[in-house]
PDB file of C-alpha atoms in Angstrom:
ATOM      1  CA  MET B   1     101.626  -9.009-174.583  1.00  0.00           C
ATOM      2  CA  TYR B   2     104.053  -6.550-176.267  1.00  0.00           C
ATOM      3  CA  GLU B   3     101.088  -4.474-177.488  1.00  0.00           C
ATOM      4  CA  HIS B   4      99.863  -3.958-173.905  1.00  0.00           C
ATOM      5  CA  ARG B   5     100.184  -0.292-172.982  1.00  0.00           C
ATOM      6  CA  TRP B   6     102.540  -1.115-170.122  1.00  0.00           C
ATOM      7  CA  SER B   7     104.709  -3.774-171.827  1.00  0.00           C
ATOM      8  CA  GLY B   8     107.660  -3.225-174.181  1.00  0.00           C
ATOM      9  CA  VAL B   9     110.550  -0.855-173.618  1.00  0.00           C
ATOM     10  CA  PHE B  10     110.479   1.939-171.028  1.00  0.00           C
ATOM     11  CA  ALA B  11     113.525   4.155-170.721  1.00  0.00           C
ATOM     12  CA  ALA B  12     114.692   5.094-167.255  1.00  0.00           C
ATOM     13  CA  THR B  13     115.965   8.555-168.069  1.00  0.00           C
ATOM     14  CA  LEU B  14     119.050  10.441-167.053  1.00  0.00           C
ATOM     15  CA  CYS B  15     118.880  14.066-165.872  1.00  0.00           C
ATOM     16  CA  PRO B  16     121.315  16.634-167.204  1.00  0.00           C
ATOM     17  CA  PHE B  17     122.540  19.330-164.810  1.00  0.00           C
ATOM     18  CA  LYS B  18     124.311  22.654-165.192  1.00  0.00           C
ATOM     19  CA  GLU B  19     127.592  23.536-163.381  1.00  0.00           C
ATOM     20  CA  ASP B  20     125.566  24.979-160.486  1.00  0.00           C
ATOM     21  CA  CYS B  21     123.571  21.707-160.135  1.00  0.00           C
ATOM     22  CA  SER B  22     120.375  23.241-161.489  1.00  0.00           C
ATOM     23  CA  ILE B  23     118.488  21.241-164.101  1.00  0.00           C
ATOM     24  CA  ASP B  24     119.626  21.768-167.669  1.00  0.00           C
ATOM     25  CA  GLU B  25     116.130  22.256-169.012  1.00  0.00           C
ATOM     26  CA  GLY B  26     117.132  22.702-172.644  1.00  0.00           C
ATOM     27  CA  GLY B  27     119.267  19.554-172.562  1.00  0.00           C
ATOM     28  CA  LEU B  28     116.439  17.695-170.824  1.00  0.00           C
ATOM     29  CA  ARG B  29     113.906  18.718-173.472  1.00  0.00           C
ATOM     30  CA  ALA B  30     116.237  17.683-176.329  1.00  0.00           C
ATOM     31  CA  TYR B  31     116.886  14.355-174.549  1.00  0.00           C
ATOM     32  CA  ALA B  32     113.186  13.708-174.142  1.00  0.00           C
ATOM     33  CA  ARG B  33     112.534  14.375-177.825  1.00  0.00           C
ATOM     34  CA  TYR B  34     115.365  12.108-178.888  1.00  0.00           C
ATOM     35  CA  LEU B  35     114.171   9.139-176.751  1.00  0.00           C
ATOM     36  CA  ALA B  36     110.487   9.581-177.776  1.00  0.00           C
ATOM     37  CA  SER B  37     111.567   9.572-181.476  1.00  0.00           C
ATOM     38  CA  VAL B  38     112.967   6.048-181.246  1.00  0.00           C
ATOM     39  CA  ASP B  39     110.465   3.557-182.627  1.00  0.00           C
ATOM     40  CA  GLY B  40     109.569   1.028-179.941  1.00  0.00           C
ATOM     41  CA  ILE B  41     110.065   3.238-176.848  1.00  0.00           C
ATOM     42  CA  LYS B  42     106.770   2.953-175.026  1.00  0.00           C
ATOM     43  CA  GLY B  43     107.480   5.312-172.188  1.00  0.00           C
ATOM     44  CA  LEU B  44     109.937   7.585-170.365  1.00  0.00           C
ATOM     45  CA  VAL B  45     110.495   7.080-166.680  1.00  0.00           C
ATOM     46  CA  CYS B  46     111.914  10.153-164.955  1.00  0.00           C
ATOM     47  CA  ASN B  47     112.852  10.725-161.354  1.00  0.00           C
ATOM     48  CA  GLY B  48     114.083   7.149-160.904  1.00  0.00           C
ATOM     49  CA  HIS B  49     117.528   6.112-159.599  1.00  0.00           C
ATOM     50  CA  THR B  50     118.951   6.739-163.093  1.00  0.00           C
ATOM     51  CA  GLY B  51     117.438  10.261-163.002  1.00  0.00           C
ATOM     52  CA  GLU B  52     119.105  10.910-159.628  1.00  0.00           C
ATOM     53  CA  VAL B  53     115.850  11.418-157.786  1.00  0.00           C
ATOM     54  CA  MET B  54     117.762  11.640-154.495  1.00  0.00           C
ATOM     55  CA  GLY B  55     119.526  14.748-155.765  1.00  0.00           C
ATOM     56  CA  LEU B  56     116.346  16.568-156.672  1.00  0.00           C
ATOM     57  CA  ARG B  57     114.145  18.840-154.508  1.00  0.00           C
ATOM     58  CA  ALA B  58     110.447  18.075-154.516  1.00  0.00           C
ATOM     59  CA  ALA B  59     109.746  21.018-156.818  1.00  0.00           C
ATOM     60  CA  GLU B  60     112.471  19.886-159.195  1.00  0.00           C
ATOM     61  CA  ARG B  61     111.010  16.425-159.417  1.00  0.00           C
ATOM     62  CA  VAL B  62     107.708  18.032-160.432  1.00  0.00           C
ATOM     63  CA  ARG B  63     109.542  20.269-162.986  1.00  0.00           C
ATOM     64  CA  VAL B  64     111.305  17.306-164.566  1.00  0.00           C
ATOM     65  CA  THR B  65     107.953  15.463-164.884  1.00  0.00           C
ATOM     66  CA  ARG B  66     106.290  18.474-166.381  1.00  0.00           C
ATOM     67  CA  ILE B  67     109.093  18.971-168.954  1.00  0.00           C
ATOM     68  CA  PHE B  68     108.759  15.359-170.128  1.00  0.00           C
ATOM     69  CA  ALA B  69     104.985  15.554-170.288  1.00  0.00           C
ATOM     70  CA  ASP B  70     105.011  18.898-172.132  1.00  0.00           C
ATOM     71  CA  GLU B  71     107.571  17.771-174.658  1.00  0.00           C
ATOM     72  CA  VAL B  72     106.500  14.245-175.503  1.00  0.00           C
ATOM     73  CA  GLY B  73     103.453  13.335-173.399  1.00  0.00           C
ATOM     74  CA  ASP B  74     101.445  13.016-176.557  1.00  0.00           C
ATOM     75  CA  LYS B  75     103.815  10.408-177.977  1.00  0.00           C
ATOM     76  CA  VAL B  76     104.833   8.089-175.083  1.00  0.00           C
ATOM     77  CA  ASN B  77     103.731   7.237-171.587  1.00  0.00           C
ATOM     78  CA  ILE B  78     105.243   9.483-168.916  1.00  0.00           C
ATOM     79  CA  VAL B  79     106.136   7.798-165.594  1.00  0.00           C
ATOM     80  CA  SER B  80     107.490   9.680-162.595  1.00  0.00           C
ATOM     81  CA  GLY B  81     109.363   7.965-159.777  1.00  0.00           C
ATOM     82  CA  VAL B  82     108.051   8.456-156.235  1.00  0.00           C
ATOM     83  CA  CYS B  83     110.517   7.971-153.426  1.00  0.00           C
ATOM     84  CA  ALA B  84     109.117   8.705-149.984  1.00  0.00           C
ATOM     85  CA  GLU B  85     109.337   7.392-146.445  1.00  0.00           C
ATOM     86  CA  GLY B  86     105.652   6.997-145.683  1.00  0.00           C
ATOM     87  CA  SER B  87     102.209   6.854-147.253  1.00  0.00           C
ATOM     88  CA  PHE B  88     101.183  10.440-146.723  1.00  0.00           C
ATOM     89  CA  ASP B  89     104.408  11.845-148.188  1.00  0.00           C
ATOM     90  CA  ALA B  90     104.229   9.420-151.099  1.00  0.00           C
ATOM     91  CA  ILE B  91     100.610  10.395-151.804  1.00  0.00           C
ATOM     92  CA  ASP B  92     101.674  14.073-151.953  1.00  0.00           C
ATOM     93  CA  HIS B  93     104.478  13.265-154.391  1.00  0.00           C
ATOM     94  CA  ALA B  94     102.153  11.105-156.532  1.00  0.00           C
ATOM     95  CA  LEU B  95      99.484  13.808-156.657  1.00  0.00           C
ATOM     96  CA  ALA B  96     102.138  16.341-157.735  1.00  0.00           C
ATOM     97  CA  ALA B  97     103.439  14.041-160.473  1.00  0.00           C
ATOM     98  CA  LYS B  98      99.896  13.401-161.690  1.00  0.00           C
ATOM     99  CA  GLU B  99      99.203  17.103-161.776  1.00  0.00           C
ATOM    100  CA  ALA B 100     102.422  17.650-163.772  1.00  0.00           C
ATOM    101  CA  GLY B 101     101.255  15.257-166.416  1.00  0.00           C
ATOM    102  CA  ALA B 102     102.494  11.817-165.442  1.00  0.00           C
ATOM    103  CA  ASP B 103     100.474   8.910-166.701  1.00  0.00           C
ATOM    104  CA  ALA B 104     101.747   6.695-163.872  1.00  0.00           C
ATOM    105  CA  ILE B 105     104.186   6.635-160.997  1.00  0.00           C
ATOM    106  CA  LEU B 106     107.009   4.224-160.317  1.00  0.00           C
ATOM    107  CA  LEU B 107     106.608   3.638-156.602  1.00  0.00           C
ATOM    108  CA  MET B 108     109.780   2.804-154.707  1.00  0.00           C
ATOM    109  CA  PRO B 109     109.750   1.248-151.234  1.00  0.00           C
ATOM    110  CA  PRO B 110     110.389   3.551-148.254  1.00  0.00           C
ATOM    111  CA  HIS B 111     114.108   3.341-147.775  1.00  0.00           C
ATOM    112  CA  HIS B 112     113.957   2.922-143.993  1.00  0.00           C
ATOM    113  CA  TRP B 113     112.767  -0.569-144.806  1.00  0.00           C
ATOM    114  CA  LEU B 114     116.225  -1.304-146.122  1.00  0.00           C
ATOM    115  CA  ARG B 115     117.514  -1.252-142.571  1.00  0.00           C
ATOM    116  CA  PHE B 116     114.531  -2.099-140.470  1.00  0.00           C
ATOM    117  CA  GLY B 117     112.471  -4.265-142.674  1.00  0.00           C
ATOM    118  CA  ARG B 118     108.642  -4.342-142.706  1.00  0.00           C
ATOM    119  CA  SER B 119     105.691  -6.681-142.395  1.00  0.00           C
ATOM    120  CA  SER B 120     103.684  -7.892-145.403  1.00  0.00           C
ATOM    121  CA  GLU B 121     100.718  -5.916-144.204  1.00  0.00           C
ATOM    122  CA  THR B 122     102.871  -2.761-144.219  1.00  0.00           C
ATOM    123  CA  ALA B 123     104.379  -3.437-147.675  1.00  0.00           C
ATOM    124  CA  VAL B 124     101.073  -4.096-149.431  1.00  0.00           C
ATOM    125  CA  GLY B 125      99.308  -1.462-147.383  1.00  0.00           C
ATOM    126  CA  PHE B 126     101.732   1.165-148.589  1.00  0.00           C
ATOM    127  CA  PHE B 127     100.781   0.445-152.200  1.00  0.00           C
ATOM    128  CA  GLU B 128      97.122   0.420-151.344  1.00  0.00           C
ATOM    129  CA  ASP B 129      97.425   3.798-149.580  1.00  0.00           C
ATOM    130  CA  VAL B 130      99.206   5.547-152.432  1.00  0.00           C
ATOM    131  CA  ALA B 131      97.088   3.961-155.222  1.00  0.00           C
ATOM    132  CA  GLU B 132      93.843   4.967-153.558  1.00  0.00           C
ATOM    133  CA  GLY B 133      95.064   8.238-152.037  1.00  0.00           C
ATOM    134  CA  ALA B 134      96.390   9.584-155.338  1.00  0.00           C
ATOM    135  CA  ASP B 135      94.178   7.564-157.693  1.00  0.00           C
ATOM    136  CA  VAL B 136      97.038   7.142-160.132  1.00  0.00           C
ATOM    137  CA  SER B 137      98.413   4.199-162.158  1.00  0.00           C
ATOM    138  CA  VAL B 138     101.304   2.526-160.253  1.00  0.00           C
ATOM    139  CA  ILE B 139     104.312   0.480-161.383  1.00  0.00           C
ATOM    140  CA  VAL B 140     105.691  -1.564-158.540  1.00  0.00           C
ATOM    141  CA  HIS B 141     109.453  -1.165-158.108  1.00  0.00           C
ATOM    142  CA  GLN B 142     110.845  -4.515-156.921  1.00  0.00           C
ATOM    143  CA  TYR B 143     114.212  -4.173-155.181  1.00  0.00           C
ATOM    144  CA  PRO B 144     117.034  -6.738-155.078  1.00  0.00           C
ATOM    145  CA  ALA B 145     116.480  -9.938-153.039  1.00  0.00           C
ATOM    146  CA  TRP B 146     119.368  -9.124-150.789  1.00  0.00           C
ATOM    147  CA  THR B 147     117.572  -6.034-149.369  1.00  0.00           C
ATOM    148  CA  LYS B 148     114.944  -6.030-146.635  1.00  0.00           C
ATOM    149  CA  ALA B 149     112.703  -4.087-148.968  1.00  0.00           C
ATOM    150  CA  CYS B 150     112.434  -6.923-151.530  1.00  0.00           C
ATOM    151  CA  TYR B 151     108.846  -8.168-151.915  1.00  0.00           C
ATOM    152  CA  SER B 152     107.975 -11.831-151.655  1.00  0.00           C
ATOM    153  CA  LEU B 153     106.051 -13.473-154.393  1.00  0.00           C
ATOM    154  CA  ASP B 154     102.860 -13.512-152.344  1.00  0.00           C
ATOM    155  CA  GLU B 155     103.362  -9.754-151.704  1.00  0.00           C
ATOM    156  CA  MET B 156     103.767  -9.038-155.402  1.00  0.00           C
ATOM    157  CA  ILE B 157     100.598 -11.026-156.176  1.00  0.00           C
ATOM    158  CA  ALA B 158      98.680  -8.948-153.649  1.00  0.00           C
ATOM    159  CA  MET B 159     100.055  -5.752-155.094  1.00  0.00           C
ATOM    160  CA  ALA B 160      99.197  -6.812-158.685  1.00  0.00           C
ATOM    161  CA  ARG B 161      95.562  -7.199-157.533  1.00  0.00           C
ATOM    162  CA  ILE B 162      95.332  -3.531-156.582  1.00  0.00           C
ATOM    163  CA  PRO B 163      93.262  -1.955-159.398  1.00  0.00           C
ATOM    164  CA  GLN B 164      95.734   0.911-160.023  1.00  0.00           C
ATOM    165  CA  VAL B 165      98.820  -1.331-160.307  1.00  0.00           C
ATOM    166  CA  VAL B 166      99.569  -1.575-164.029  1.00  0.00           C
ATOM    167  CA  ALA B 167     103.023  -3.246-164.146  1.00  0.00           C
ATOM    168  CA  ILE B 168     105.896  -4.634-162.018  1.00  0.00           C
ATOM    169  CA  LYS B 169     109.491  -3.477-162.503  1.00  0.00           C
ATOM    170  CA  MET B 170     111.249  -6.731-161.572  1.00  0.00           C
ATOM    171  CA  GLY B 171     114.678  -6.237-160.038  1.00  0.00           C
ATOM    172  CA  THR B 172     115.149  -9.186-157.681  1.00  0.00           C
ATOM    173  CA  ARG B 173     118.567  -9.916-159.226  1.00  0.00           C
ATOM    174  CA  ASP B 174     118.133 -13.538-158.148  1.00  0.00           C
ATOM    175  CA  MET B 175     118.009 -15.705-161.265  1.00  0.00           C
ATOM    176  CA  SER B 176     117.165 -18.762-159.214  1.00  0.00           C
ATOM    177  CA  ARG B 177     113.708 -17.322-158.420  1.00  0.00           C
ATOM    178  CA  LEU B 178     113.132 -15.172-161.460  1.00  0.00           C
ATOM    179  CA  GLU B 179     111.470 -17.626-163.816  1.00  0.00           C
ATOM    180  CA  HIS B 180     109.275 -18.987-161.044  1.00  0.00           C
ATOM    181  CA  ASP B 181     108.152 -15.494-160.104  1.00  0.00           C
ATOM    182  CA  TYR B 182     107.415 -14.716-163.688  1.00  0.00           C
ATOM    183  CA  ARG B 183     105.350 -17.886-164.170  1.00  0.00           C
ATOM    184  CA  VAL B 184     103.249 -17.526-161.007  1.00  0.00           C
ATOM    185  CA  LEU B 185     102.657 -13.817-161.527  1.00  0.00           C
ATOM    186  CA  LYS B 186     101.485 -14.413-165.097  1.00  0.00           C
ATOM    187  CA  GLN B 187      99.087 -17.067-163.830  1.00  0.00           C
ATOM    188  CA  GLU B 188      97.767 -14.950-160.920  1.00  0.00           C
ATOM    189  CA  ALA B 189      97.824 -11.519-162.607  1.00  0.00           C
ATOM    190  CA  PRO B 190      97.924 -12.031-166.389  1.00  0.00           C
ATOM    191  CA  ASP B 191      97.075  -8.410-167.181  1.00  0.00           C
ATOM    192  CA  VAL B 192      99.924  -6.935-165.219  1.00  0.00           C
ATOM    193  CA  PRO B 193     103.117  -6.914-167.393  1.00  0.00           C
ATOM    194  CA  ILE B 194     106.490  -7.752-165.828  1.00  0.00           C
ATOM    195  CA  LEU B 195     109.304  -5.377-166.868  1.00  0.00           C
ATOM    196  CA  SER B 196     112.860  -6.483-166.343  1.00  0.00           C
ATOM    197  CA  CYS B 197     115.185  -3.893-164.844  1.00  0.00           C
ATOM    198  CA  HIS B 198     118.223  -6.212-164.879  1.00  0.00           C
ATOM    199  CA  ASP B 199     120.409  -3.936-167.051  1.00  0.00           C
ATOM    200  CA  GLU B 200     123.554  -5.886-166.351  1.00  0.00           C
ATOM    201  CA  TYR B 201     122.144  -9.201-167.676  1.00  0.00           C
ATOM    202  CA  LEU B 202     119.126  -7.993-169.589  1.00  0.00           C
ATOM    203  CA  LEU B 203     118.965 -10.716-172.254  1.00  0.00           C
ATOM    204  CA  ALA B 204     118.891 -13.572-169.794  1.00  0.00           C
ATOM    205  CA  SER B 205     116.122 -11.888-167.726  1.00  0.00           C
ATOM    206  CA  LEU B 206     114.081 -11.272-170.879  1.00  0.00           C
ATOM    207  CA  LEU B 207     114.325 -14.912-171.989  1.00  0.00           C
ATOM    208  CA  ALA B 208     113.121 -16.069-168.582  1.00  0.00           C
ATOM    209  CA  GLY B 209     109.717 -14.589-169.381  1.00  0.00           C
ATOM    210  CA  ALA B 210     109.587 -10.809-169.112  1.00  0.00           C
ATOM    211  CA  ASP B 211     107.080  -8.687-171.007  1.00  0.00           C
ATOM    212  CA  GLY B 212     109.497  -5.869-171.593  1.00  0.00           C
ATOM    213  CA  ALA B 213     112.193  -3.814-169.928  1.00  0.00           C
ATOM    214  CA  LEU B 214     112.323  -0.689-167.781  1.00  0.00           C
ATOM    215  CA  VAL B 215     116.084   0.028-167.759  1.00  0.00           C
ATOM    216  CA  GLY B 216     118.544   2.907-167.638  1.00  0.00           C
ATOM    217  CA  PHE B 217     120.269   1.366-170.661  1.00  0.00           C
ATOM    218  CA  ALA B 218     117.224   2.260-172.759  1.00  0.00           C
ATOM    219  CA  GLY B 219     117.862   5.900-171.801  1.00  0.00           C
ATOM    220  CA  PHE B 220     121.455   5.524-172.986  1.00  0.00           C
ATOM    221  CA  VAL B 221     121.307   3.343-176.165  1.00  0.00           C
ATOM    222  CA  PRO B 222     117.558   3.128-176.824  1.00  0.00           C
ATOM    223  CA  GLU B 223     117.854   1.788-180.342  1.00  0.00           C
ATOM    224  CA  LEU B 224     119.921  -1.174-179.230  1.00  0.00           C
ATOM    225  CA  ILE B 225     117.656  -1.996-176.284  1.00  0.00           C
ATOM    226  CA  VAL B 226     114.501  -1.834-178.386  1.00  0.00           C
ATOM    227  CA  GLU B 227     116.124  -4.194-180.944  1.00  0.00           C
ATOM    228  CA  LEU B 228     117.230  -6.572-178.178  1.00  0.00           C
ATOM    229  CA  VAL B 229     113.814  -6.688-176.482  1.00  0.00           C
ATOM    230  CA  ARG B 230     111.978  -7.138-179.734  1.00  0.00           C
ATOM    231  CA  ALA B 231     114.179 -10.009-180.760  1.00  0.00           C
ATOM    232  CA  ALA B 232     114.063 -11.744-177.344  1.00  0.00           C
ATOM    233  CA  LEU B 233     110.273 -11.410-176.922  1.00  0.00           C
ATOM    234  CA  SER B 234     109.590 -12.648-180.468  1.00  0.00           C
ATOM    235  CA  GLY B 235     111.691 -15.739-179.945  1.00  0.00           C
ATOM    236  CA  ASP B 236     114.434 -14.608-182.379  1.00  0.00           C
ATOM    237  CA  LEU B 237     117.366 -15.895-180.275  1.00  0.00           C
ATOM    238  CA  ALA B 238     119.860 -15.580-183.082  1.00  0.00           C
ATOM    239  CA  GLY B 239     118.864 -11.972-183.650  1.00  0.00           C
ATOM    240  CA  ALA B 240     118.981 -11.237-179.919  1.00  0.00           C
ATOM    241  CA  ARG B 241     122.466 -12.697-179.735  1.00  0.00           C
ATOM    242  CA  ARG B 242     123.594 -10.445-182.576  1.00  0.00           C
ATOM    243  CA  VAL B 243     122.378  -7.353-180.750  1.00  0.00           C
ATOM    244  CA  GLN B 244     123.876  -8.586-177.549  1.00  0.00           C
ATOM    245  CA  GLU B 245     127.298  -8.475-179.147  1.00  0.00           C
ATOM    246  CA  SER B 246     126.886  -4.647-179.201  1.00  0.00           C
ATOM    247  CA  VAL B 247     125.243  -4.390-175.800  1.00  0.00           C
ATOM    248  CA  TYR B 248     127.777  -6.532-173.998  1.00  0.00           C
ATOM    249  CA  PRO B 249     130.881  -4.289-174.249  1.00  0.00           C
ATOM    250  CA  LEU B 250     128.743  -1.268-173.285  1.00  0.00           C
ATOM    251  CA  ALA B 251     127.401  -3.067-170.264  1.00  0.00           C
ATOM    252  CA  ARG B 252     130.900  -3.949-169.224  1.00  0.00           C
ATOM    253  CA  LEU B 253     131.984  -0.284-169.471  1.00  0.00           C
ATOM    254  CA  VAL B 254     129.004   1.061-167.621  1.00  0.00           C
ATOM    255  CA  TYR B 255     128.279  -1.595-164.972  1.00  0.00           C
ATOM    256  CA  ARG B 256     131.648  -3.315-164.557  1.00  0.00           C
ATOM    257  CA  PHE B 257     130.112  -6.648-163.500  1.00  0.00           C
ATOM    258  CA  GLY B 258     128.006  -4.830-160.808  1.00  0.00           C
ATOM    259  CA  GLU B 259     124.468  -3.620-160.402  1.00  0.00           C
ATOM    260  CA  PRO B 260     123.338  -0.165-161.603  1.00  0.00           C
ATOM    261  CA  SER B 261     124.831   2.563-159.343  1.00  0.00           C
ATOM    262  CA  GLY B 262     125.344   6.274-159.143  1.00  0.00           C
ATOM    263  CA  ASP B 263     128.722   5.814-160.788  1.00  0.00           C
ATOM    264  CA  ALA B 264     127.153   3.838-163.611  1.00  0.00           C
ATOM    265  CA  HIS B 265     124.685   6.704-164.283  1.00  0.00           C
ATOM    266  CA  GLN B 266     127.563   9.168-164.476  1.00  0.00           C
ATOM    267  CA  ARG B 267     129.417   6.932-166.899  1.00  0.00           C
ATOM    268  CA  MET B 268     126.360   6.859-169.129  1.00  0.00           C
ATOM    269  CA  LYS B 269     126.214  10.690-168.979  1.00  0.00           C
ATOM    270  CA  ALA B 270     129.889  10.965-169.893  1.00  0.00           C
ATOM    271  CA  ALA B 271     129.483   8.585-172.784  1.00  0.00           C
ATOM    272  CA  MET B 272     126.399  10.366-174.156  1.00  0.00           C
ATOM    273  CA  THR B 273     128.203  13.736-173.851  1.00  0.00           C
TER     274      THR B 273
END
């Protein structure tokens, strides 16, 4: 499964800014080249939470996508995050990302669902709308189980059957259901890889049955994360444990026993600087 186009290691990328909060385009281009040069990085995911999508104007999101595509689109897959509150807005963002050179989008749930919830018909319909309206490859962004935006297993199965859906970014953060979800999804949708986004306990989530990782840590220490994922997916537990000895103290420093957060992203930026 590791050779599948949408399996393996995908780096959720940071976004450097200047003092006036404009995008540091030179820094972003150098960062893109560095990540794409690491053997084993299958794709770069910009405009995600790690890339501070909420702090970017629509045109800036497009600009970030275009910079990545221009710099390294011939070497790795380029994925652009889409965060919108409804189908029409999401379609517009997806079309703009596609025009800028994205190979796929990472589609986040509308954030008003976090408060008000949604029906299954609405959740699956949102993905159908965007996939068909923009005719672009889609990675499903699964949110934590404690949110009202988290998808049930049946909803993920329905989404995985949408032709444009190419992978699921699994972020339930509920280890009690993780292995079961992996097993059933692999049975029902064997051609849709599952990418762990559990940065804070990545090794455990990989061993439960993931096909790769889509994590901010791969945009921070890509060499370590590639080595960890390769060892875990090949069944080399001893090798994975050796790498984990280097990953563990960094995870403690960045995540401090919590989930990825805006503060964590800033700590990664400071460490890389």
